[in-house]
Amino acid sequence: MGDKINEIYSREKTKGHGYVGLYFFSRKAFLPLDPLLIKDILGKDFAHFYDRGIYYDEENDPLSAHLFSIAGPKWKNLRAKLTPAYSPVKLKHMFDIILSCGRQMSDVIGEISETEGEVEIKEILARYSTDVIGCCAFGLECNTMRNPEAEFRQMGRRAFTQTVGDVLKTIIIRSFPSLAKCLGLGIFSSTVTTFFRKVVRETITYREINNIQRRDFMQLLVELKNNGKISEDNSDENKINEEPGTALTIDEAAAQAFIFFLAGFETTSTTTSFALFEMASNSKIQQRAREEALKVLSNHFGKITYDGLMEMKYLDTVVSETLRKYPPAPVFLRKCTKRYPIPKTKAFLEEGQSVLIPCIGLQRDPEYFPDPDLFDPERFNEKNKENIVDGTFIPFGSGPRNCIGMRFAMIQSKIALVLCLVNYEFRLSSRTKLPLKMETKGIILTPIGGLWIKFVSRNK
Ligand code: HEM
């Protein structure tokens, strides 16, 4: 999908077009190419593009009614309620949980390196992501790091692998949504959804019966279920307007934990994997990131802290450049919710029209990012960052419906990177197939054959 849209973006932009129309299965779709138009659609003109137009069926498939898919006032209300759950204050509370999953990951990298000599990093980071989300969003110690066949990991694999049946189902859902609803077709397999509903139900019940409180996302969902709002931390950012009578049902709470998993699992582990891959391929970048990490750590008594991570400016440029070159969500969606006059033209977009936002096209466009295949973190240093054309770097989307988990993702990814940098020196193994080719089956950018890296401990 990303490749195809990138191809159309490049071809049509070369012809001088600011937008084009195309068919997405049997439906018409609008593909804006001009970053100013894209910025307007996502931001200023948001009132015309409230929704994504993603299929959900609250009745037959309650987990599909999550923040990413729901629409209109329901989305607005839920977004306001969930925003405090992703605030820096709440993230700081979860920091130690994530760090402890990261430490296990680092230990396992060391153990595999000693016995096997090289590590397929995508699999290890998928397990790390599963543990982090299991702990933070579901309140479970899944320990997939040491038990790769744990049920949670298996469900993760199943949710992100498309079988032929899944592809057929997707085609019906995209092309004939009303028929899909009549047939009770769910996006995900019933094994996956039954598992997640059961986990959330059991965890919430267990906590309520035993009066257990933890500083995780599940606790915030329990608050939303019981009180319809999240308790404040005395910071303005967390103050929200209480709307009486809008507490979440248990299935609504389960759907929000599920989207944490869906939206956060592959995106974050893929980003971290590609950042390690690029640093393994370029020892100068790796060494500079390591020196910075060690220096910051020494200023924080040798500890990895939330504030310390914020001080690692070079690491931030490495992650940004990774997100530019390998956007985990290469294309994202909007649906026109109100007739839209396309600025500076006589054309209109009709209500109901799908809009595809070509994130990958913009981020790989040589006009905005010269030599786009080159991995160059300097594009994002303090000075150069200011010259980036507005609206051309949008890995987390933009406007009111941008990624709510952005801060969480950055913390999770940076913790893993810092642990790898301070504990190991690493280089690419010859088992990694170059140039990288991406799977066409998956939903997210995934390199064929995996990313194999050799790690050597720095602590011996
Ligand atoms: C590197 C990691 C990630 C990337 C690149 C990413 C990217 C995105 C993008 C492109 C969107 C759509 C934005 C738009 O339409 O304007 C999005 C939405 C969303 N993301 Fe993320 N994401 C990441 C991690 C996460 C994590 C860790 C979570 C949860 C903790 C998360 C939860 C969500 C949710 C709930 C939405 C829908 C927001 C809404 O519609 O109000 N994402 N993300």
Short mmCIF file of C-alpha atoms and ligand atoms in Angstrom, two decimals:
data_model
loop_
_atom_site.label_atom_id
_atom_site.label_comp_id
_atom_site.label_asym_id
_atom_site.label_seq_id
_atom_site.Cartn_x
_atom_site.Cartn_y
_atom_site.Cartn_z
CA MET A 1 0.00 0.00 0.00
CA GLY A 2 2.75 2.45 1.03
CA ASP A 3 4.84 1.63 -2.05
CA LYS A 4 1.89 2.03 -4.38
CA ILE A 5 0.82 5.38 -2.92
CA ASN A 6 4.44 6.59 -2.97
CA GLU A 7 4.64 5.62 -6.64
CA ILE A 8 1.41 7.50 -7.52
CA TYR A 9 2.51 10.49 -5.39
CA SER A 10 5.86 10.79 -7.23
CA ARG A 11 4.39 10.25 -10.69
CA GLU A 12 1.54 12.73 -10.31
CA LYS A 13 3.57 15.35 -8.48
CA THR A 14 6.12 15.36 -11.30
CA LYS A 15 3.24 16.27 -13.62
CA GLY A 16 2.61 19.32 -11.45
CA HIS A 17 -0.66 18.19 -9.82
CA GLY A 18 -1.64 19.35 -6.32
CA TYR A 19 -4.05 16.42 -5.91
CA VAL A 20 -5.39 13.41 -7.80
CA GLY A 21 -8.36 11.06 -7.65
CA LEU A 22 -8.10 7.29 -7.64
CA TYR A 23 -10.04 4.16 -6.81
CA PHE A 24 -9.54 2.41 -3.52
CA PHE A 25 -11.12 -0.99 -4.19
CA SER A 26 -14.48 0.00 -5.71
CA ARG A 27 -14.59 3.38 -3.94
CA LYS A 28 -13.33 6.72 -5.08
CA ALA A 29 -10.52 8.27 -3.06
CA PHE A 30 -8.88 11.67 -3.05
CA LEU A 31 -5.09 11.90 -2.80
CA PRO A 32 -3.80 15.39 -1.93
CA LEU A 33 -0.14 15.93 -2.88
CA ASP A 34 0.43 19.54 -1.87
CA PRO A 35 1.64 19.77 1.78
CA LEU A 36 -0.33 22.98 2.33
CA LEU A 37 -3.56 21.31 1.24
CA ILE A 38 -2.72 18.28 3.41
CA LYS A 39 -2.03 20.55 6.38
CA ASP A 40 -5.39 22.29 5.90
CA ILE A 41 -7.27 18.98 5.65
CA LEU A 42 -5.68 17.67 8.85
CA GLY A 43 -5.77 20.95 10.77
CA LYS A 44 -7.53 24.16 9.78
CA ASP A 45 -10.35 22.45 7.88
CA PHE A 46 -10.73 19.60 10.34
CA ALA A 47 -14.47 20.34 10.63
CA HIS A 48 -14.78 18.88 7.10
CA PHE A 49 -12.68 15.81 7.90
CA TYR A 50 -13.72 14.68 11.33
CA ASP A 51 -13.55 10.95 10.64
CA ARG A 52 -11.34 8.29 9.14
CA GLY A 53 -14.16 6.29 7.58
CA ILE A 54 -12.88 3.12 9.17
CA TYR A 55 -15.37 0.30 9.55
CA TYR A 56 -16.51 -0.58 13.03
CA ASP A 57 -19.43 -2.51 14.41
CA GLU A 58 -20.08 -1.83 18.06
CA GLU A 59 -22.75 -4.50 18.30
CA ASN A 60 -21.14 -7.55 16.70
CA ASP A 61 -17.50 -6.62 17.20
CA PRO A 62 -17.26 -4.32 20.27
CA LEU A 63 -13.46 -4.14 20.18
CA SER A 64 -13.62 -2.46 16.79
CA ALA A 65 -15.23 0.64 18.40
CA HIS A 66 -11.96 2.18 19.58
CA LEU A 67 -10.57 5.72 19.44
CA PHE A 68 -8.95 5.16 16.03
CA SER A 69 -12.15 4.10 14.28
CA ILE A 70 -15.07 5.82 15.98
CA ALA A 71 -16.50 9.01 14.59
CA GLY A 72 -18.22 12.31 15.34
CA PRO A 73 -19.13 13.54 18.83
CA LYS A 74 -18.47 10.10 20.31
CA TRP A 75 -14.85 10.32 19.16
CA LYS A 76 -14.53 13.92 20.42
CA ASN A 77 -15.82 12.98 23.85
CA LEU A 78 -13.61 9.90 24.16
CA ARG A 79 -10.51 11.71 22.87
CA ALA A 80 -11.00 14.38 25.57
CA LYS A 81 -11.42 11.70 28.21
CA LEU A 82 -8.40 9.65 27.13
CA THR A 83 -5.99 12.55 26.53
CA PRO A 84 -4.98 12.81 30.22
CA ALA A 85 -4.06 9.11 30.16
CA TYR A 86 -1.21 9.95 27.76
CA SER A 87 0.00 13.11 29.52
CA PRO A 88 3.69 13.44 30.55
CA VAL A 89 2.64 13.11 34.21
CA LYS A 90 0.93 9.76 33.63
CA LEU A 91 3.80 8.64 31.39
CA LYS A 92 6.29 9.41 34.13
CA HIS A 93 4.26 7.08 36.36
CA MET A 94 4.60 4.31 33.78
CA PHE A 95 8.29 5.00 33.10
CA ASP A 96 9.65 2.44 35.57
CA ILE A 97 7.34 -0.28 34.26
CA ILE A 98 8.64 0.31 30.71
CA LEU A 99 12.24 0.49 31.92
CA SER A 100 11.98 -2.83 33.69
CA CYS A 101 10.67 -4.47 30.46
CA GLY A 102 13.61 -2.79 28.66
CA ARG A 103 16.15 -4.25 31.09
CA GLN A 104 14.82 -7.74 30.47
CA MET A 105 15.08 -7.11 26.74
CA SER A 106 18.69 -6.01 27.07
CA ASP A 107 19.54 -9.13 29.13
CA VAL A 108 17.92 -11.39 26.56
CA ILE A 109 19.88 -9.71 23.73
CA GLY A 110 23.06 -10.53 25.69
CA GLU A 111 22.05 -14.14 26.26
CA ILE A 112 21.09 -14.77 22.61
CA SER A 113 24.28 -13.05 21.41
CA GLU A 114 26.42 -15.37 23.54
CA THR A 115 24.74 -18.55 22.40
CA GLU A 116 23.85 -17.74 18.80
CA GLY A 117 26.15 -14.86 17.86
CA GLU A 118 23.44 -12.68 16.31
CA VAL A 119 19.96 -11.48 17.11
CA GLU A 120 16.90 -10.97 14.90
CA ILE A 121 16.05 -7.63 16.41
CA LYS A 122 12.53 -7.23 15.07
CA GLU A 123 11.35 -10.31 16.97
CA ILE A 124 13.06 -9.19 20.21
CA LEU A 125 11.54 -5.72 19.97
CA ALA A 126 8.11 -7.18 19.22
CA ARG A 127 8.41 -9.16 22.46
CA TYR A 128 9.54 -6.02 24.32
CA SER A 129 6.56 -4.10 22.89
CA THR A 130 4.22 -6.92 23.90
CA ASP A 131 5.57 -6.89 27.46
CA VAL A 132 5.32 -3.08 27.70
CA ILE A 133 1.74 -3.01 26.42
CA GLY A 134 0.81 -6.09 28.45
CA CYS A 135 2.06 -4.35 31.62
CA CYS A 136 0.89 -0.80 30.90
CA ALA A 137 -2.37 -1.34 29.03
CA PHE A 138 -3.57 -4.69 30.37
CA GLY A 139 -1.87 -4.78 33.75
CA LEU A 140 -0.37 -8.20 33.03
CA GLU A 141 3.15 -9.55 33.37
CA CYS A 142 3.23 -11.42 30.06
CA ASN A 143 6.97 -12.12 30.14
CA THR A 144 7.11 -12.88 26.43
CA MET A 145 10.76 -11.86 26.53
CA ARG A 146 11.60 -15.19 28.13
CA ASN A 147 8.56 -17.08 26.92
CA PRO A 148 8.13 -16.19 23.25
CA GLU A 149 5.15 -18.51 22.87
CA ALA A 150 3.14 -16.72 25.60
CA GLU A 151 -0.51 -16.35 24.58
CA PHE A 152 -0.25 -12.56 24.41
CA ARG A 153 2.54 -12.75 21.83
CA GLN A 154 0.66 -15.36 19.82
CA MET A 155 -2.37 -13.06 19.71
CA GLY A 156 -0.09 -10.21 18.59
CA ARG A 157 1.27 -12.32 15.75
CA ARG A 158 -2.24 -13.38 14.73
CA ALA A 159 -3.61 -9.82 14.83
CA PHE A 160 -0.87 -8.60 12.47
CA THR A 161 -0.81 -11.49 10.02
CA GLN A 162 -3.33 -11.43 7.21
CA THR A 163 -4.64 -14.80 6.04
CA VAL A 164 -6.39 -15.17 2.68
CA GLY A 165 -9.69 -15.16 4.61
CA ASP A 166 -8.71 -11.85 6.27
CA VAL A 167 -7.94 -10.27 2.89
CA LEU A 168 -11.33 -11.37 1.50
CA LYS A 169 -13.05 -10.05 4.61
CA THR A 170 -11.22 -6.70 4.24
CA ILE A 171 -12.33 -6.40 0.62
CA ILE A 172 -15.98 -7.00 1.58
CA ILE A 173 -15.73 -4.59 4.55
CA ARG A 174 -14.11 -1.83 2.46
CA SER A 175 -16.32 -2.23 -0.57
CA PHE A 176 -19.68 -3.20 0.97
CA PRO A 177 -19.70 -2.04 4.60
CA SER A 178 -23.49 -2.47 5.00
CA LEU A 179 -23.29 -6.07 3.79
CA ALA A 180 -20.35 -6.67 6.16
CA LYS A 181 -22.47 -5.38 9.07
CA CYS A 182 -25.39 -7.64 8.09
CA LEU A 183 -23.04 -10.62 7.96
CA GLY A 184 -21.56 -9.61 11.35
CA LEU A 185 -18.04 -9.59 9.86
CA GLY A 186 -15.39 -8.43 12.32
CA ILE A 187 -12.04 -6.98 11.27
CA PHE A 188 -10.07 -9.25 13.55
CA SER A 189 -10.42 -12.97 14.06
CA SER A 190 -12.82 -13.93 16.82
CA THR A 191 -9.98 -15.79 18.62
CA VAL A 192 -8.11 -12.49 18.99
CA THR A 193 -11.11 -10.40 20.09
CA THR A 194 -12.44 -13.05 22.52
CA PHE A 195 -9.00 -13.24 24.12
CA PHE A 196 -8.66 -9.48 24.64
CA ARG A 197 -12.21 -9.02 25.94
CA LYS A 198 -11.67 -11.82 28.44
CA VAL A 199 -8.31 -10.41 29.61
CA VAL A 200 -9.74 -6.93 30.24
CA ARG A 201 -12.88 -8.24 31.94
CA GLU A 202 -10.86 -10.50 34.24
CA THR A 203 -8.23 -7.87 35.07
CA ILE A 204 -10.81 -5.21 35.93
CA THR A 205 -12.87 -7.62 38.04
CA TYR A 206 -9.76 -8.86 39.86
CA ARG A 207 -8.63 -5.32 40.66
CA GLU A 208 -12.06 -4.28 41.86
CA ILE A 209 -12.59 -7.32 44.07
CA ASN A 210 -9.11 -7.11 45.58
CA ASN A 211 -9.03 -3.31 45.68
CA ILE A 212 -5.76 -3.20 43.71
CA GLN A 213 -4.56 0.15 42.31
CA ARG A 214 -1.63 0.44 39.89
CA ARG A 215 -0.19 3.41 38.06
CA ASP A 216 -0.93 2.06 34.60
CA PHE A 217 -3.27 2.66 31.67
CA MET A 218 -5.66 -0.07 32.83
CA GLN A 219 -6.13 1.82 36.11
CA LEU A 220 -7.09 4.93 34.14
CA LEU A 221 -9.60 2.87 32.15
CA VAL A 222 -11.07 1.58 35.42
CA GLU A 223 -11.47 5.23 36.52
CA LEU A 224 -13.18 6.07 33.22
CA LYS A 225 -15.45 3.06 33.65
CA ASN A 226 -16.42 3.98 37.19
CA ASN A 227 -16.38 7.78 37.17
CA GLY A 228 -16.39 8.82 33.53
CA LYS A 229 -13.17 10.79 34.05
CA ILE A 230 -9.54 10.40 35.01
CA SER A 231 -8.39 11.83 38.35
CA GLU A 232 -6.28 14.94 38.08
CA ASP A 233 -2.60 15.35 38.89
CA ASN A 234 -2.85 19.03 39.75
CA SER A 235 -1.50 19.98 36.37
CA ASP A 236 -3.57 22.05 33.96
CA GLU A 237 -2.89 19.68 31.14
CA ASN A 238 -4.81 16.95 32.91
CA LYS A 239 -7.87 18.97 33.75
CA ILE A 240 -10.86 17.83 31.75
CA ASN A 241 -14.50 18.72 31.78
CA GLU A 242 -16.56 16.10 33.45
CA GLU A 243 -19.55 15.13 31.38
CA PRO A 244 -22.03 13.28 33.56
CA GLY A 245 -23.39 9.96 32.40
CA THR A 246 -20.57 9.20 29.98
CA ALA A 247 -18.66 6.54 31.89
CA LEU A 248 -17.20 3.78 29.71
CA THR A 249 -18.76 0.34 29.59
CA ILE A 250 -16.42 -2.58 30.13
CA ASP A 251 -16.39 -3.32 26.38
CA GLU A 252 -15.61 0.31 25.58
CA ALA A 253 -12.73 0.14 28.06
CA ALA A 254 -11.54 -3.11 26.45
CA ALA A 255 -11.64 -1.47 23.00
CA GLN A 256 -9.31 1.34 24.22
CA ALA A 257 -6.83 -1.16 25.66
CA PHE A 258 -7.04 -3.11 22.40
CA ILE A 259 -6.21 -0.04 20.27
CA PHE A 260 -3.23 0.64 22.54
CA PHE A 261 -2.07 -2.79 21.47
CA LEU A 262 -3.02 -2.43 17.79
CA ALA A 263 -1.75 1.09 17.25
CA GLY A 264 1.24 0.87 19.54
CA PHE A 265 2.64 -2.60 19.10
CA GLU A 266 4.05 -2.85 15.57
CA THR A 267 4.53 0.87 15.00
CA THR A 268 6.87 1.30 17.96
CA SER A 269 8.78 -1.96 17.58
CA THR A 270 9.28 -1.31 13.86
CA THR A 271 10.62 2.20 14.52
CA THR A 272 13.07 0.96 17.15
CA SER A 273 14.19 -1.91 14.88
CA PHE A 274 14.93 0.43 11.97
CA ALA A 275 16.78 2.87 14.27
CA LEU A 276 19.00 0.00 15.47
CA PHE A 277 19.44 -1.20 11.90
CA GLU A 278 20.63 2.24 10.75
CA MET A 279 22.96 2.67 13.74
CA ALA A 280 24.32 -0.86 13.20
CA SER A 281 25.06 0.16 9.60
CA ASN A 282 26.77 3.43 10.57
CA SER A 283 29.28 3.26 13.42
CA LYS A 284 29.76 7.06 13.55
CA ILE A 285 26.08 7.71 14.20
CA GLN A 286 26.03 4.87 16.72
CA GLN A 287 29.09 6.17 18.60
CA ARG A 288 27.76 9.71 18.73
CA ALA A 289 24.42 8.52 20.13
CA ARG A 290 26.27 6.35 22.69
CA GLU A 291 28.53 9.21 23.84
CA GLU A 292 25.52 11.42 24.35
CA ALA A 293 23.63 8.71 26.26
CA LEU A 294 26.61 8.00 28.55
CA LYS A 295 27.11 11.69 29.23
CA VAL A 296 23.46 12.26 30.12
CA LEU A 297 23.40 9.14 32.28
CA SER A 298 26.46 10.33 34.22
CA ASN A 299 24.58 13.57 34.96
CA HIS A 300 21.69 11.49 36.34
CA PHE A 301 23.69 9.25 38.72
CA GLY A 302 24.04 6.54 36.06
CA LYS A 303 20.26 6.09 35.87
CA ILE A 304 17.97 6.15 32.85
CA THR A 305 15.33 8.72 33.76
CA TYR A 306 12.44 10.44 31.97
CA ASP A 307 14.19 13.83 32.22
CA GLY A 308 17.48 12.33 31.05
CA LEU A 309 15.82 10.92 27.92
CA MET A 310 14.42 14.38 27.14
CA GLU A 311 17.97 15.76 27.25
CA MET A 312 19.25 13.33 24.57
CA LYS A 313 18.87 15.65 21.59
CA TYR A 314 20.98 13.63 19.17
CA LEU A 315 19.02 10.46 19.94
CA ASP A 316 15.89 12.43 19.15
CA THR A 317 17.28 13.30 15.70
CA VAL A 318 18.06 9.60 15.10
CA VAL A 319 14.49 8.57 15.95
CA SER A 320 13.00 11.40 13.87
CA GLU A 321 15.11 10.46 10.85
CA THR A 322 14.02 6.82 11.32
CA LEU A 323 10.38 7.90 11.34
CA ARG A 324 10.99 9.97 8.20
CA LYS A 325 12.68 7.22 6.23
CA TYR A 326 10.50 4.37 7.51
CA PRO A 327 7.10 5.84 8.49
CA PRO A 328 5.29 2.92 10.20
CA ALA A 329 1.97 4.31 8.97
CA PRO A 330 2.95 5.20 5.37
CA VAL A 331 -0.57 6.27 4.43
CA PHE A 332 -3.42 7.32 6.68
CA LEU A 333 -7.04 8.16 6.18
CA ARG A 334 -9.64 10.85 6.48
CA LYS A 335 -13.26 10.92 5.37
CA CYS A 336 -14.89 14.08 4.13
CA THR A 337 -17.72 14.79 6.60
CA LYS A 338 -18.95 18.06 5.06
CA ARG A 339 -18.75 19.27 1.42
CA TYR A 340 -15.29 20.79 0.99
CA PRO A 341 -14.32 23.43 -1.54
CA ILE A 342 -10.72 22.61 -2.47
CA PRO A 343 -8.79 25.85 -1.86
CA LYS A 344 -7.71 27.87 -4.92
CA THR A 345 -9.82 25.70 -7.26
CA LYS A 346 -13.45 25.45 -8.35
CA ALA A 347 -13.58 21.77 -7.33
CA PHE A 348 -15.38 20.23 -4.35
CA LEU A 349 -15.01 17.10 -2.31
CA GLU A 350 -18.38 15.53 -1.60
CA GLU A 351 -19.40 14.29 1.82
CA GLY A 352 -18.42 10.66 2.31
CA GLN A 353 -15.33 10.88 0.07
CA SER A 354 -12.26 8.97 1.35
CA VAL A 355 -9.01 10.92 1.58
CA LEU A 356 -5.60 9.21 1.59
CA ILE A 357 -2.78 11.14 3.26
CA PRO A 358 0.50 10.16 1.54
CA CYS A 359 2.85 10.44 4.52
CA ILE A 360 5.50 8.29 2.82
CA GLY A 361 5.31 10.30 -0.41
CA LEU A 362 6.03 13.57 1.40
CA GLN A 363 8.75 12.13 3.63
CA ARG A 364 10.59 10.50 0.70
CA ASP A 365 10.16 13.47 -1.64
CA PRO A 366 13.62 14.77 -2.74
CA GLU A 367 12.19 18.29 -2.97
CA TYR A 368 11.63 18.32 0.81
CA PHE A 369 14.29 15.82 1.90
CA PRO A 370 17.21 15.81 -0.58
CA ASP A 371 18.79 12.37 -1.16
CA PRO A 372 15.81 10.74 0.63
CA ASP A 373 17.36 7.26 0.85
CA LEU A 374 20.28 8.62 2.88
CA PHE A 375 19.87 8.19 6.64
CA ASP A 376 20.95 11.58 7.95
CA PRO A 377 19.86 12.57 11.49
CA GLU A 378 21.31 16.05 10.87
CA ARG A 379 18.15 16.91 8.93
CA PHE A 380 16.53 17.22 12.36
CA ASN A 381 19.19 19.13 14.29
CA GLU A 382 18.13 22.41 15.93
CA LYS A 383 19.22 24.50 12.94
CA ASN A 384 18.03 22.32 10.03
CA LYS A 385 14.75 21.41 11.71
CA GLU A 386 13.53 24.94 11.17
CA ASN A 387 13.93 24.61 7.41
CA ILE A 388 11.71 21.55 7.10
CA VAL A 389 8.75 22.56 4.96
CA ASP A 390 5.62 22.73 7.09
CA GLY A 391 3.44 19.65 6.76
CA THR A 392 6.05 17.43 5.07
CA PHE A 393 7.09 15.47 8.19
CA ILE A 394 3.97 13.82 9.62
CA PRO A 395 4.83 10.33 10.95
CA PHE A 396 2.30 10.77 13.79
CA GLY A 397 -0.26 12.56 11.64
CA SER A 398 -1.33 16.09 12.42
CA GLY A 399 -4.22 18.13 13.80
CA PRO A 400 -6.86 17.11 16.36
CA ARG A 401 -6.81 13.44 15.25
CA ASN A 402 -3.06 13.01 15.41
CA CYS A 403 -1.47 10.10 17.28
CA ILE A 404 -2.47 10.21 20.93
CA GLY A 405 0.30 7.72 21.83
CA MET A 406 3.18 9.73 20.33
CA ARG A 407 4.91 10.50 23.63
CA PHE A 408 4.43 6.97 24.87
CA ALA A 409 5.95 5.58 21.65
CA MET A 410 8.96 7.92 21.84
CA ILE A 411 9.67 6.94 25.46
CA GLN A 412 9.33 3.23 24.79
CA SER A 413 11.57 3.39 21.74
CA LYS A 414 14.22 5.61 23.32
CA ILE A 415 14.48 3.43 26.45
CA ALA A 416 15.24 0.41 24.25
CA LEU A 417 17.77 2.35 22.16
CA VAL A 418 19.61 3.78 25.18
CA LEU A 419 19.84 0.33 26.80
CA CYS A 420 21.30 -1.13 23.59
CA LEU A 421 23.74 1.78 23.20
CA VAL A 422 25.10 1.72 26.75
CA ASN A 423 25.25 -2.07 27.13
CA TYR A 424 26.45 -3.12 23.66
CA GLU A 425 28.35 -2.21 20.53
CA PHE A 426 26.53 -3.55 17.52
CA ARG A 427 26.93 -4.08 13.80
CA LEU A 428 24.92 -5.58 10.98
CA SER A 429 25.12 -9.33 10.43
CA SER A 430 25.58 -10.69 6.92
CA ARG A 431 22.27 -12.53 7.45
CA THR A 432 20.38 -9.24 6.92
CA LYS A 433 19.37 -9.17 3.26
CA LEU A 434 20.43 -5.89 1.64
CA PRO A 435 18.98 -3.81 0.12
CA LEU A 436 16.02 -4.23 2.45
CA LYS A 437 12.82 -5.40 0.80
CA MET A 438 9.51 -5.03 2.59
CA GLU A 439 6.80 -7.66 3.09
CA THR A 440 3.68 -6.97 1.08
CA LYS A 441 1.45 -9.11 3.31
CA GLY A 442 1.75 -7.22 6.59
CA ILE A 443 -0.10 -4.07 7.55
CA ILE A 444 3.07 -2.25 8.66
CA LEU A 445 6.52 -1.84 7.03
CA THR A 446 8.32 -5.16 7.75
CA PRO A 447 11.63 -6.19 6.15
CA ILE A 448 11.69 -9.60 4.47
CA GLY A 449 14.12 -12.01 6.17
CA GLY A 450 14.34 -9.92 9.34
CA LEU A 451 16.99 -7.55 10.70
CA TRP A 452 19.98 -9.49 12.05
CA ILE A 453 22.43 -7.68 14.29
CA LYS A 454 25.60 -8.76 16.15
CA PHE A 455 25.87 -7.36 19.67
CA VAL A 456 29.08 -7.28 21.73
CA SER A 457 28.78 -6.50 25.42
CA ARG A 458 30.50 -3.28 26.56
CA ASN A 459 30.50 -4.42 30.17
CA LYS A 460 33.14 -7.16 29.98
C1 HEM B 1 6.25 5.07 16.41
C2 HEM B 1 5.05 4.76 16.86
C3 HEM B 1 3.75 5.30 16.30
C4 HEM B 1 3.48 5.88 15.11
C5 HEM B 1 4.45 6.22 13.98
C6 HEM B 1 2.06 6.20 15.10
C7 HEM B 1 1.41 6.83 14.05
C8 HEM B 1 0.08 7.17 14.07
C9 HEM B 1 -0.60 7.83 12.98
C10 HEM B 1 0.03 8.22 11.65
C11 HEM B 1 -1.89 8.01 13.36
C12 HEM B 1 -2.98 8.67 12.52
C13 HEM B 1 -2.82 10.17 12.68
C14 HEM B 1 -3.77 10.97 11.85
O1 HEM B 1 -4.72 10.41 11.29
O2 HEM B 1 -3.57 12.23 11.76
C15 HEM B 1 -2.03 7.49 14.70
C16 HEM B 1 -3.20 7.53 15.43
C17 HEM B 1 -3.35 6.92 16.66
N1 HEM B 1 -2.35 6.31 17.39
FE1 HEM B 1 -0.41 6.15 16.91
N2 HEM B 1 1.51 5.79 16.28
C18 HEM B 1 2.50 5.23 17.05
C19 HEM B 1 2.37 4.72 18.32
C20 HEM B 1 1.21 4.70 19.05
C21 HEM B 1 1.08 4.20 20.40
C22 HEM B 1 2.23 3.67 21.26
C23 HEM B 1 -0.23 4.31 20.74
C24 HEM B 1 -0.90 3.95 22.02
C25 HEM B 1 -0.29 3.99 23.16
C26 HEM B 1 -0.92 4.89 19.61
C27 HEM B 1 -2.28 5.15 19.58
C28 HEM B 1 -2.91 5.82 18.54
C29 HEM B 1 -4.34 6.11 18.55
C30 HEM B 1 -5.33 5.71 19.65
C31 HEM B 1 -4.60 6.82 17.38
C32 HEM B 1 -5.95 7.37 16.95
C33 HEM B 1 -6.12 8.78 17.52
C34 HEM B 1 -7.46 9.41 17.21
O3 HEM B 1 -8.09 9.08 16.19
O4 HEM B 1 -7.91 10.26 18.01
N3 HEM B 1 -0.02 5.12 18.60
N4 HEM B 1 -0.81 6.98 15.11
#
